CSV table of C-alpha atoms in Angstrom, one decimal:
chain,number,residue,atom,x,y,z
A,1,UNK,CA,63.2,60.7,14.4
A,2,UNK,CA,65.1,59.8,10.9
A,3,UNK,CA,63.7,59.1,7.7
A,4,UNK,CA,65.3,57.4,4.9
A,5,UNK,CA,64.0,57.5,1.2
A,6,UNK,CA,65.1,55.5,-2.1
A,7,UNK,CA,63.6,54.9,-5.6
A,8,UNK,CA,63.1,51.1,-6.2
A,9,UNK,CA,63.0,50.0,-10.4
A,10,UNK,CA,60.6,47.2,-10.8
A,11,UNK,CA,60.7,45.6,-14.1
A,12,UNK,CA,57.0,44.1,-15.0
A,13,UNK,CA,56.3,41.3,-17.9
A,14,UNK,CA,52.8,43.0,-18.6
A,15,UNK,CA,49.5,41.9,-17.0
A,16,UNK,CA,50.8,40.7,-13.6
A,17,UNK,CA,51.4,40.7,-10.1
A,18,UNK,CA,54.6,41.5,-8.5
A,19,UNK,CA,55.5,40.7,-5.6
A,20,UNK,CA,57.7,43.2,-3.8
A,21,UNK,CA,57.4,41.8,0.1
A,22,UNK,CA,60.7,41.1,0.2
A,23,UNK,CA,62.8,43.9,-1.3
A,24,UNK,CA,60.7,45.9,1.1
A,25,UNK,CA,61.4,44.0,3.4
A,26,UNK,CA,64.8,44.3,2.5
A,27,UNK,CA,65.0,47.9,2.5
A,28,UNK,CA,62.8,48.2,5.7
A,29,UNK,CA,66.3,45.7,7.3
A,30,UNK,CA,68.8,47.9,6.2
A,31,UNK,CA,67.3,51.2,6.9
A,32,UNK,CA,67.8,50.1,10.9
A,33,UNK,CA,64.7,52.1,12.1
A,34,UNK,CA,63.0,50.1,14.8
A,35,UNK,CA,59.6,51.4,15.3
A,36,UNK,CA,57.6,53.7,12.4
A,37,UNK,CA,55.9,54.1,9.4
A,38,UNK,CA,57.3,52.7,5.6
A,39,UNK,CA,55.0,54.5,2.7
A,40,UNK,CA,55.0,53.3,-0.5
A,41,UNK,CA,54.1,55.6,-3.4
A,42,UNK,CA,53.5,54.3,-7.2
A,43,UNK,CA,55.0,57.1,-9.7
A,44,UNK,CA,52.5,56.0,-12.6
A,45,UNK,CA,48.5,55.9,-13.8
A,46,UNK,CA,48.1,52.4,-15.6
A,47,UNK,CA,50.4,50.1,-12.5
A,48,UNK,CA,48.5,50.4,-8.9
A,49,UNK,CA,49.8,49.0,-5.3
A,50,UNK,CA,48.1,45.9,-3.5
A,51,UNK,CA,47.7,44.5,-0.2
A,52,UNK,CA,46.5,40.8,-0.8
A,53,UNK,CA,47.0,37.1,-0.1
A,54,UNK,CA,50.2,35.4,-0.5
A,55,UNK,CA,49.2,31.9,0.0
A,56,UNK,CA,47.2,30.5,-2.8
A,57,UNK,CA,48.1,32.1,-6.2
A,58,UNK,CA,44.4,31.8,-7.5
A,59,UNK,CA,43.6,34.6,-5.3
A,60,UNK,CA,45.6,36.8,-8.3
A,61,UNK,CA,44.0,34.9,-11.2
A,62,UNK,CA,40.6,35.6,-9.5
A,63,UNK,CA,41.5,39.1,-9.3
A,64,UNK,CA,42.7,39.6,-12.3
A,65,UNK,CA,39.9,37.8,-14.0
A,66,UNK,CA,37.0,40.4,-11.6
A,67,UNK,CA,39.2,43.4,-12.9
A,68,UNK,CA,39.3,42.1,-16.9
A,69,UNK,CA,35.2,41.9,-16.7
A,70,UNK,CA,34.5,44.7,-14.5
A,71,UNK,CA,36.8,47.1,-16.9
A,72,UNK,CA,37.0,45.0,-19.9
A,73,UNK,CA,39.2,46.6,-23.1
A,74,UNK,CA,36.1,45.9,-25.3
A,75,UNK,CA,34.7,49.2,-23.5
A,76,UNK,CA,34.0,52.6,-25.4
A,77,UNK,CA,36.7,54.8,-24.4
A,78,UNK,CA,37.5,58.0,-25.8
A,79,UNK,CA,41.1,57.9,-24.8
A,80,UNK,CA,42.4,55.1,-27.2
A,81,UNK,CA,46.0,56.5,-29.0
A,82,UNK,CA,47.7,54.7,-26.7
A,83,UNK,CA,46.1,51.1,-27.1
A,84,UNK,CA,43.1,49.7,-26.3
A,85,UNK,CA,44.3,48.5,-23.2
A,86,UNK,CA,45.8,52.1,-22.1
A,87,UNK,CA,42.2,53.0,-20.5
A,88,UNK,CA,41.1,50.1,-18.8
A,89,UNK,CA,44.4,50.4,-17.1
A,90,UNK,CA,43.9,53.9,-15.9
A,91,UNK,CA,40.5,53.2,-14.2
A,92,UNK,CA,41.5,49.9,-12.9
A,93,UNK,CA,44.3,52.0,-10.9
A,94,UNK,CA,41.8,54.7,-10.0
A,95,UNK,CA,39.6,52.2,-8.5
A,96,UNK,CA,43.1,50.1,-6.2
A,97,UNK,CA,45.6,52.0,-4.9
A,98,UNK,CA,48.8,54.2,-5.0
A,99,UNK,CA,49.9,55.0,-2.1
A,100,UNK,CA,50.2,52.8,0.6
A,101,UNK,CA,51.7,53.0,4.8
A,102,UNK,CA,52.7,50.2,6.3
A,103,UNK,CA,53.8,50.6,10.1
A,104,UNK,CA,57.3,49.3,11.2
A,105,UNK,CA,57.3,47.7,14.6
A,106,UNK,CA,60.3,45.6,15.9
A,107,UNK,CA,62.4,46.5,13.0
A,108,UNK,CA,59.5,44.6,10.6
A,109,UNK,CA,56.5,45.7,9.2
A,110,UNK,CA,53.3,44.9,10.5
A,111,UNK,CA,52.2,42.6,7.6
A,112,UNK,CA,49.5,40.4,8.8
A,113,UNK,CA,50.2,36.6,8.1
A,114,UNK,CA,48.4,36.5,5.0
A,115,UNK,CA,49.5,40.2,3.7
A,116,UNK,CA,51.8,39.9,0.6
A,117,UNK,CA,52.3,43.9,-1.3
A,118,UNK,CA,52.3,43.9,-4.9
A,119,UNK,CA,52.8,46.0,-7.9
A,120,UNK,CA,49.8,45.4,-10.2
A,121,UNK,CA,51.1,45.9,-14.1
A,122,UNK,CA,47.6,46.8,-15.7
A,123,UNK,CA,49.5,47.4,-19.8
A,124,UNK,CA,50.0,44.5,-21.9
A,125,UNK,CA,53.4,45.5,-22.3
A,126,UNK,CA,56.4,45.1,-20.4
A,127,UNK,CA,57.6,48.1,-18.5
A,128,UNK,CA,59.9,49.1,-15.8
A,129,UNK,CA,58.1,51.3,-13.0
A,130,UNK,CA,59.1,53.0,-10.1
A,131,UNK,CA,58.3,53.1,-6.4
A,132,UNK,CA,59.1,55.4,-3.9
A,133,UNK,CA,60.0,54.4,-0.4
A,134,UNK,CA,60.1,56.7,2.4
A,135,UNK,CA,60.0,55.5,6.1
A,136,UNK,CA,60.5,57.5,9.5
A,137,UNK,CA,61.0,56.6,13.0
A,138,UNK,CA,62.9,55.9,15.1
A,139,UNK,CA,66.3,53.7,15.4
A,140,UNK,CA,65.3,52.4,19.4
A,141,UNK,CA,63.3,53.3,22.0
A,142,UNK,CA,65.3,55.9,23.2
A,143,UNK,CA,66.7,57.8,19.9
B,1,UNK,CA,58.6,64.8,17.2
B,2,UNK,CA,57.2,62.1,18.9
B,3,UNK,CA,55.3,58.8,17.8
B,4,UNK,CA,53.1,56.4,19.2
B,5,UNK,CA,52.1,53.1,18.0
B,6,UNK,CA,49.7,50.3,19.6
B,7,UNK,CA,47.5,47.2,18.1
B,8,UNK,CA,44.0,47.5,18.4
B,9,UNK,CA,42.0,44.5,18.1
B,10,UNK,CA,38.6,44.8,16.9
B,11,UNK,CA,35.8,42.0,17.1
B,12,UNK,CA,33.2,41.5,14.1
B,13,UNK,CA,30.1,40.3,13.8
B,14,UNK,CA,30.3,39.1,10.4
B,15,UNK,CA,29.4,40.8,7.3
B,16,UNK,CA,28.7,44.3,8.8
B,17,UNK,CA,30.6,48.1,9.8
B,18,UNK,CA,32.6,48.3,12.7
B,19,UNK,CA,31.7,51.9,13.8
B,20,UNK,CA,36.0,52.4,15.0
B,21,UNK,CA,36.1,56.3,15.0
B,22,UNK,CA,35.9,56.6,19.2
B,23,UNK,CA,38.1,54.0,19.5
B,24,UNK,CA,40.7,55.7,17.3
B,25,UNK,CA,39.4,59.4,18.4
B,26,UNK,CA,40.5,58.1,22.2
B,27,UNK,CA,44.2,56.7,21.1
B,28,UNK,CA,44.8,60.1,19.8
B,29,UNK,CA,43.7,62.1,22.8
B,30,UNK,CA,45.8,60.0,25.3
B,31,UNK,CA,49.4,60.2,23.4
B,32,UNK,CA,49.5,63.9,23.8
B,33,UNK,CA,49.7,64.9,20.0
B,34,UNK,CA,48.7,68.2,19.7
B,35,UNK,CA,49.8,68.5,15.3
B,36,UNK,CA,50.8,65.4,13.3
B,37,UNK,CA,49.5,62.2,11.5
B,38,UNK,CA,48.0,58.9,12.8
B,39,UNK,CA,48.1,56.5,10.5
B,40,UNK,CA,45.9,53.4,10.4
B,41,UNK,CA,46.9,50.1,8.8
B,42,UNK,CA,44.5,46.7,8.7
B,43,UNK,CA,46.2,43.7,8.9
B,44,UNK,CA,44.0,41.9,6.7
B,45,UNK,CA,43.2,40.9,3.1
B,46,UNK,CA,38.8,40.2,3.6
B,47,UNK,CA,38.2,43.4,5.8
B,48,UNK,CA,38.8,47.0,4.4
B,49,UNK,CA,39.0,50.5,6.0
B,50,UNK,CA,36.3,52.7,5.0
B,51,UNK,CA,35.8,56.6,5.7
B,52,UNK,CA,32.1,57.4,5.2
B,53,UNK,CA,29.2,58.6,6.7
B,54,UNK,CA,28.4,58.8,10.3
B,55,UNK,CA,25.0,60.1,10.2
B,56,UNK,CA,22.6,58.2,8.2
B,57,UNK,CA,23.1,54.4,8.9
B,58,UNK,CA,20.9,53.6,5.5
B,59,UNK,CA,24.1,54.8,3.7
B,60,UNK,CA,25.7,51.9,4.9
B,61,UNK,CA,23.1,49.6,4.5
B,62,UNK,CA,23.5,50.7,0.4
B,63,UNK,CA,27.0,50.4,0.4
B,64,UNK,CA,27.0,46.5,1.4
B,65,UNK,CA,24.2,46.0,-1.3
B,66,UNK,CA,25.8,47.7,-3.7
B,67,UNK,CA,29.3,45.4,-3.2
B,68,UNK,CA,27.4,42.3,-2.6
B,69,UNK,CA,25.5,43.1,-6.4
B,70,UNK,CA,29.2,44.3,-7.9
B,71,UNK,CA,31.3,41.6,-6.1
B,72,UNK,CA,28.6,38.6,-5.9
B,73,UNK,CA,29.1,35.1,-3.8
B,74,UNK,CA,27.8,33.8,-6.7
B,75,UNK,CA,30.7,34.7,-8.9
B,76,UNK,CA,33.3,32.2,-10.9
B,77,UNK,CA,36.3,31.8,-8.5
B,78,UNK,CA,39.0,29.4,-8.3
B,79,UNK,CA,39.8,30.5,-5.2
B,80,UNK,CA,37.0,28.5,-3.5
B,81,UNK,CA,38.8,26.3,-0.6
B,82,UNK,CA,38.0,28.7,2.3
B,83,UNK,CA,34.2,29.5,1.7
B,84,UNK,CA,32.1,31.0,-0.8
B,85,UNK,CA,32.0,34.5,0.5
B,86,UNK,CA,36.2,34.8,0.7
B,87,UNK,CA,37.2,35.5,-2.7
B,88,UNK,CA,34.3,38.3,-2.8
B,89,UNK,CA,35.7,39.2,1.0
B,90,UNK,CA,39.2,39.5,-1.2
B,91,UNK,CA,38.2,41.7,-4.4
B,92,UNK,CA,36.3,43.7,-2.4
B,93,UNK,CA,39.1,44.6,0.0
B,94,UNK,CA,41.1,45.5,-3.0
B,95,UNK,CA,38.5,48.1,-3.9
B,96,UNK,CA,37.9,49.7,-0.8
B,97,UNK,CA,41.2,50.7,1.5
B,98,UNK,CA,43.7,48.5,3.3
B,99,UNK,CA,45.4,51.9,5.1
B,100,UNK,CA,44.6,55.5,5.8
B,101,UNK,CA,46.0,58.8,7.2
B,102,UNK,CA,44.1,61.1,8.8
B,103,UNK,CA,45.8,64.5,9.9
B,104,UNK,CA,45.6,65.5,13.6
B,105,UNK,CA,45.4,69.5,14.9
B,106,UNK,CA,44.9,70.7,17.9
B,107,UNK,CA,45.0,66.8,19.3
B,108,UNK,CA,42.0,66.2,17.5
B,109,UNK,CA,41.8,63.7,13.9
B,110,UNK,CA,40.4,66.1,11.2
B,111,UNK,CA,37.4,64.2,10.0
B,112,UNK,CA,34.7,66.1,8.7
B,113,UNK,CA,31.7,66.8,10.0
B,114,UNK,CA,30.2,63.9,8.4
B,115,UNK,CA,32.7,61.3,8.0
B,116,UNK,CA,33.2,58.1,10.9
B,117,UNK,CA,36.0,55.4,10.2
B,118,UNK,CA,34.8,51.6,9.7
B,119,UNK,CA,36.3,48.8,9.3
B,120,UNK,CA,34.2,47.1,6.8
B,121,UNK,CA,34.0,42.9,7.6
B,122,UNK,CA,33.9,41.0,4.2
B,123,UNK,CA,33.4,37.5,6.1
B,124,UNK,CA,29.8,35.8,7.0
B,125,UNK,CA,32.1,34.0,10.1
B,126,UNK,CA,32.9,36.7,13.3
B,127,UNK,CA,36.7,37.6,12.9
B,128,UNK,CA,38.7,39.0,15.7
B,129,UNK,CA,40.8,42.1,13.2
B,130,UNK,CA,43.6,43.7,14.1
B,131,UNK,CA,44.4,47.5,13.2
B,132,UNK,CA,47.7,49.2,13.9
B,133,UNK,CA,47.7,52.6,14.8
B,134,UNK,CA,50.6,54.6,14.2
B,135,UNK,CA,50.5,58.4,15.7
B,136,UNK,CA,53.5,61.1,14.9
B,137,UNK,CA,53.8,64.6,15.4
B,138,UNK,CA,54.5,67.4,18.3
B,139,UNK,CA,52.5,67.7,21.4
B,140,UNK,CA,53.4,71.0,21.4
B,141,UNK,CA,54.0,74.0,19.0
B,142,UNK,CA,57.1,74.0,20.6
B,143,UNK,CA,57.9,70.6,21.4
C,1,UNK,CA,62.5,66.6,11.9
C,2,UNK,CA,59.8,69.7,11.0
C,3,UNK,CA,56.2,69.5,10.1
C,4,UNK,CA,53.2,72.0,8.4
C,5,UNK,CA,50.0,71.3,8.4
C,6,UNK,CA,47.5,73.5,6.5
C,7,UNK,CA,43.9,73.6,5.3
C,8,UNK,CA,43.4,74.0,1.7
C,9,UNK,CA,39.6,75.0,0.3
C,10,UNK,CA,38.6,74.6,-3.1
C,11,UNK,CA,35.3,75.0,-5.1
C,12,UNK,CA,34.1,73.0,-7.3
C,13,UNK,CA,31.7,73.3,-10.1
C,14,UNK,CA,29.5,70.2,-9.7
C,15,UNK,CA,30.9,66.7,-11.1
C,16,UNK,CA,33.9,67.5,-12.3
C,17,UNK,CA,37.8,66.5,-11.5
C,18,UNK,CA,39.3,69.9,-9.9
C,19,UNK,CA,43.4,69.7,-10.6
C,20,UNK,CA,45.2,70.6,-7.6
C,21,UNK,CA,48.8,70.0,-8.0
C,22,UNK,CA,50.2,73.3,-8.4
C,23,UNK,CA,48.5,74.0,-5.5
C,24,UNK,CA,50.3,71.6,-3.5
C,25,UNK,CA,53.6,72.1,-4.9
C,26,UNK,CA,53.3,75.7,-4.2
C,27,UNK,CA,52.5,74.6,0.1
C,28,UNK,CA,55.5,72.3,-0.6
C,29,UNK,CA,57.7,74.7,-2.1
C,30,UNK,CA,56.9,77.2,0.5
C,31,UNK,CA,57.3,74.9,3.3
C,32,UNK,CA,61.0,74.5,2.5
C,33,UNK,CA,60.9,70.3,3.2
C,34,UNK,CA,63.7,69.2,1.5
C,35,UNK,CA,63.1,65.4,2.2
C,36,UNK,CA,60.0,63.9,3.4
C,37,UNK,CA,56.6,63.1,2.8
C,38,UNK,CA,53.3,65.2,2.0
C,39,UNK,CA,50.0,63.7,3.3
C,40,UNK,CA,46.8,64.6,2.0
C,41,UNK,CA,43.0,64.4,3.3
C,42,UNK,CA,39.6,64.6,2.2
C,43,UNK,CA,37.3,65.9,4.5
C,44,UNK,CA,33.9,64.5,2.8
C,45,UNK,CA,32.4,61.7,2.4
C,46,UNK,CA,31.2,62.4,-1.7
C,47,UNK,CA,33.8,63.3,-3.3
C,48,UNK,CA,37.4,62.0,-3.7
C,49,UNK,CA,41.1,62.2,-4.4
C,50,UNK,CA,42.7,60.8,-7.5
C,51,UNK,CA,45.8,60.7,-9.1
C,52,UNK,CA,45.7,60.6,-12.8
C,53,UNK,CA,47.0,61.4,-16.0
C,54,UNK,CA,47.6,64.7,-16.4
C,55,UNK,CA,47.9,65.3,-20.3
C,56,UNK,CA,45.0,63.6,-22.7
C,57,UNK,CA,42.1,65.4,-20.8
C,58,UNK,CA,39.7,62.8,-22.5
C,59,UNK,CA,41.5,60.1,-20.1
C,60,UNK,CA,39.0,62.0,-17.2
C,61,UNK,CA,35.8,62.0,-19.8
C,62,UNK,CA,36.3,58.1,-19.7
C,63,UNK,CA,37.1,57.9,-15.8
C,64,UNK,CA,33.8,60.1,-15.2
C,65,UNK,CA,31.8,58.0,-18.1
C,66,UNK,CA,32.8,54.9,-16.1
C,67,UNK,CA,31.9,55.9,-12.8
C,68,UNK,CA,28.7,57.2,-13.9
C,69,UNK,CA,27.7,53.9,-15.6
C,70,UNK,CA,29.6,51.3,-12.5
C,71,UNK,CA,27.4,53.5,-9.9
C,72,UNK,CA,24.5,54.8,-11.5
C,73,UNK,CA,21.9,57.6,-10.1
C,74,UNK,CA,19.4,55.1,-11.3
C,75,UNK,CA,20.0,52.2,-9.0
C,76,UNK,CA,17.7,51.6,-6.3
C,77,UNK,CA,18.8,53.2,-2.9
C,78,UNK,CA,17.3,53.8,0.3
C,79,UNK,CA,19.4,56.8,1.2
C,80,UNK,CA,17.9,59.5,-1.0
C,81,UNK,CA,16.6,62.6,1.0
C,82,UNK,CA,19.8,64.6,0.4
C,83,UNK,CA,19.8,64.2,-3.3
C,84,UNK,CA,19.3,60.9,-6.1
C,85,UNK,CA,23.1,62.0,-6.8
C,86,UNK,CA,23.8,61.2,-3.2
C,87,UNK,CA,24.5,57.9,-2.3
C,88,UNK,CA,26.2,57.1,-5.5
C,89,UNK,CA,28.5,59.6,-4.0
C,90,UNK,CA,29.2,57.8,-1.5
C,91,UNK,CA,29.4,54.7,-2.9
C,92,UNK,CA,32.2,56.2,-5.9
C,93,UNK,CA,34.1,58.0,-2.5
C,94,UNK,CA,34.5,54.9,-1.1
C,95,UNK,CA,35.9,52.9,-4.4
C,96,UNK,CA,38.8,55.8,-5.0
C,97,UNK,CA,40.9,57.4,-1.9
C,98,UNK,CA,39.9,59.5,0.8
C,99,UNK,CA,43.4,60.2,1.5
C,100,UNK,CA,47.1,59.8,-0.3
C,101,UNK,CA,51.0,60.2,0.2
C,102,UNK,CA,53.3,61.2,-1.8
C,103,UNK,CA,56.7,61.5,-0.8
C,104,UNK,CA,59.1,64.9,-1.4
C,105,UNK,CA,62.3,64.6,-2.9
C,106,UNK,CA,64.7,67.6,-3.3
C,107,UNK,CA,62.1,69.9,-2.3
C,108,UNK,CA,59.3,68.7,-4.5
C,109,UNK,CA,56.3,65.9,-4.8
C,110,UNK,CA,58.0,62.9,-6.5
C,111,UNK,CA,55.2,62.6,-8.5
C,112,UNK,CA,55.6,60.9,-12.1
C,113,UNK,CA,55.8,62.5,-15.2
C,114,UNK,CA,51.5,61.6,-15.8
C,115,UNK,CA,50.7,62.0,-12.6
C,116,UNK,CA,48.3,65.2,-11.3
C,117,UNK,CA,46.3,65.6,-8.1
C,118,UNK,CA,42.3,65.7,-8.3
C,119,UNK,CA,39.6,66.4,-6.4
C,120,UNK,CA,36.8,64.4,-7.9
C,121,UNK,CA,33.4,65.8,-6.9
C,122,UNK,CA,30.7,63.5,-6.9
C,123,UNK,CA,27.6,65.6,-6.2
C,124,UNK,CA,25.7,67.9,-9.3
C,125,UNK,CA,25.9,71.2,-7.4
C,126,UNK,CA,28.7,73.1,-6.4
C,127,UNK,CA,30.5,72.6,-3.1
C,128,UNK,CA,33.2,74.0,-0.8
C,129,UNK,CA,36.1,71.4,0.0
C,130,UNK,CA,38.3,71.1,2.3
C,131,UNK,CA,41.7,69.5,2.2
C,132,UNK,CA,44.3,69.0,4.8
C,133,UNK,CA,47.8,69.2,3.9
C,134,UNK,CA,50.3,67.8,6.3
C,135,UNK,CA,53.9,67.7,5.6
C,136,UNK,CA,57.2,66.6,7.6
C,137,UNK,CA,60.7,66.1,7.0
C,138,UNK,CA,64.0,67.4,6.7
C,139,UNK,CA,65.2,71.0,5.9
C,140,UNK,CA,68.1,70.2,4.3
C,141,UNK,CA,70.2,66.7,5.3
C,142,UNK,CA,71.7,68.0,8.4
C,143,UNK,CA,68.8,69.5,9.5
């Protein structure tokens, strides 16, 4: 068994999706292991992982329209020195994700068709987060 | 340390709970594992993984009318070109979980007493899903 | 390649957001894991594990204010002999995380700088939870 770990930077242009499929992909290439398990780990409270479509783009402005009415920055929040969209952005990541595994078989991970993985900037502002990725397995069959 | 990985393809009947805990329960027991992870991913982006109660199936029954009040067919989407009930299917996968790692001692998955794993079908249409399961560990103390 | 695994039981007070992180980074720091990834699970089925802010204490007032108002004990369920607090329960363990990763770096969680570990109890009385804590990786980098 090996395991191989590195910090990725991902700059975000405020309320977005980005799409990071490829650079794990990327990483997931160059790390050689053939069959195991790449986990993907969000170092922040207002920016959340994703596992959604990557055909039609709509799918994002739908989601990000649901999210702006279910936890809409008009809402009474205590927790306001930071901006008004500071709170909305913590719940919206409670309620998504953080962490994320994604098995590796064949040297690629086992994405479904549709699958793209995206970091979801929830401030208005731009901001450069970071995303650790650790993966373990194995190089071949018989390592 | 060892690992084991295999596709496991689940049929749906529509909107409903795919009891999968035996299923997964049985994977574990044949690889040998005595202490380490399995790891379960979904391949899809209108079907979730969901850890809940095995008991009461009422609980289950409230859970889909609670997401079919919060994430209605009814809604405003864009995203209309494959049905009514898959941009609802979508949000609500984003909600719920896409993976999930249960521990494994004495080569048995530590679920509570109460909890059963689902896979949770967002679309009216049967789907044929696919789950990977991804086991490491030792399948021995000393192994 | 090593691994741990161990059971962690904490008591909570009713609804309230338990912070555990020191309690994990003292397993991690004991387990001498230089490298590698620590994997938590929830063994219940109403309450939950978050990672949130872990300074403005009034960020939690406005998660628990949310919940409280997105799931309330008011709705109409038809599970409700264990308790009205019950199903929402379920229903607010199943939109947060039953389990997490977070990967170790140089012998500790590479959490970021906001980020603690919660236990969010979902159920008005006071309850025994348990938590398993399973760790692998690398001693050192020859190891």
């Amino acid at each position: 068994m090996h395991q191989y770990q590195t910090l990725l930077r991902i700059s975000t242009t405020g309320k977005s999706f980005q799409n990071i499929t490829a650079k794990i992909a990327a990483i997931v290439a160059e790390c050689g292991i053939e069959t195991g398990l790449c986990s993907l780990f969000l170092r922040h409270t207002s920016a959340s992982l994703v596992i959604q479509e990557n055909a039609d783009p709509d799918v994002l402005v739908d989601l990000a329209d649901f999210m702006q009415k279910l936890v809409p920055e008009s809402g009474k929040y205590i927790h306001r020195a930071e901006g008004l969209d500071d709170m909305p952005g913590h719940i919206r990541t409670v309620l998504t994700s953080t962490s994320e595994n994604i098995p590796i078989n064949s040297g690629h991970l086992v994405l479904g068709t549709w699958q793209g993985i995206y970091i979801w900037e929830h401030r208005q502002q731009n901001n450069q987060r970071e995303l650790v990725v650790h993966i373990s397995g194995l190089k071949s069959s018989s390592s």
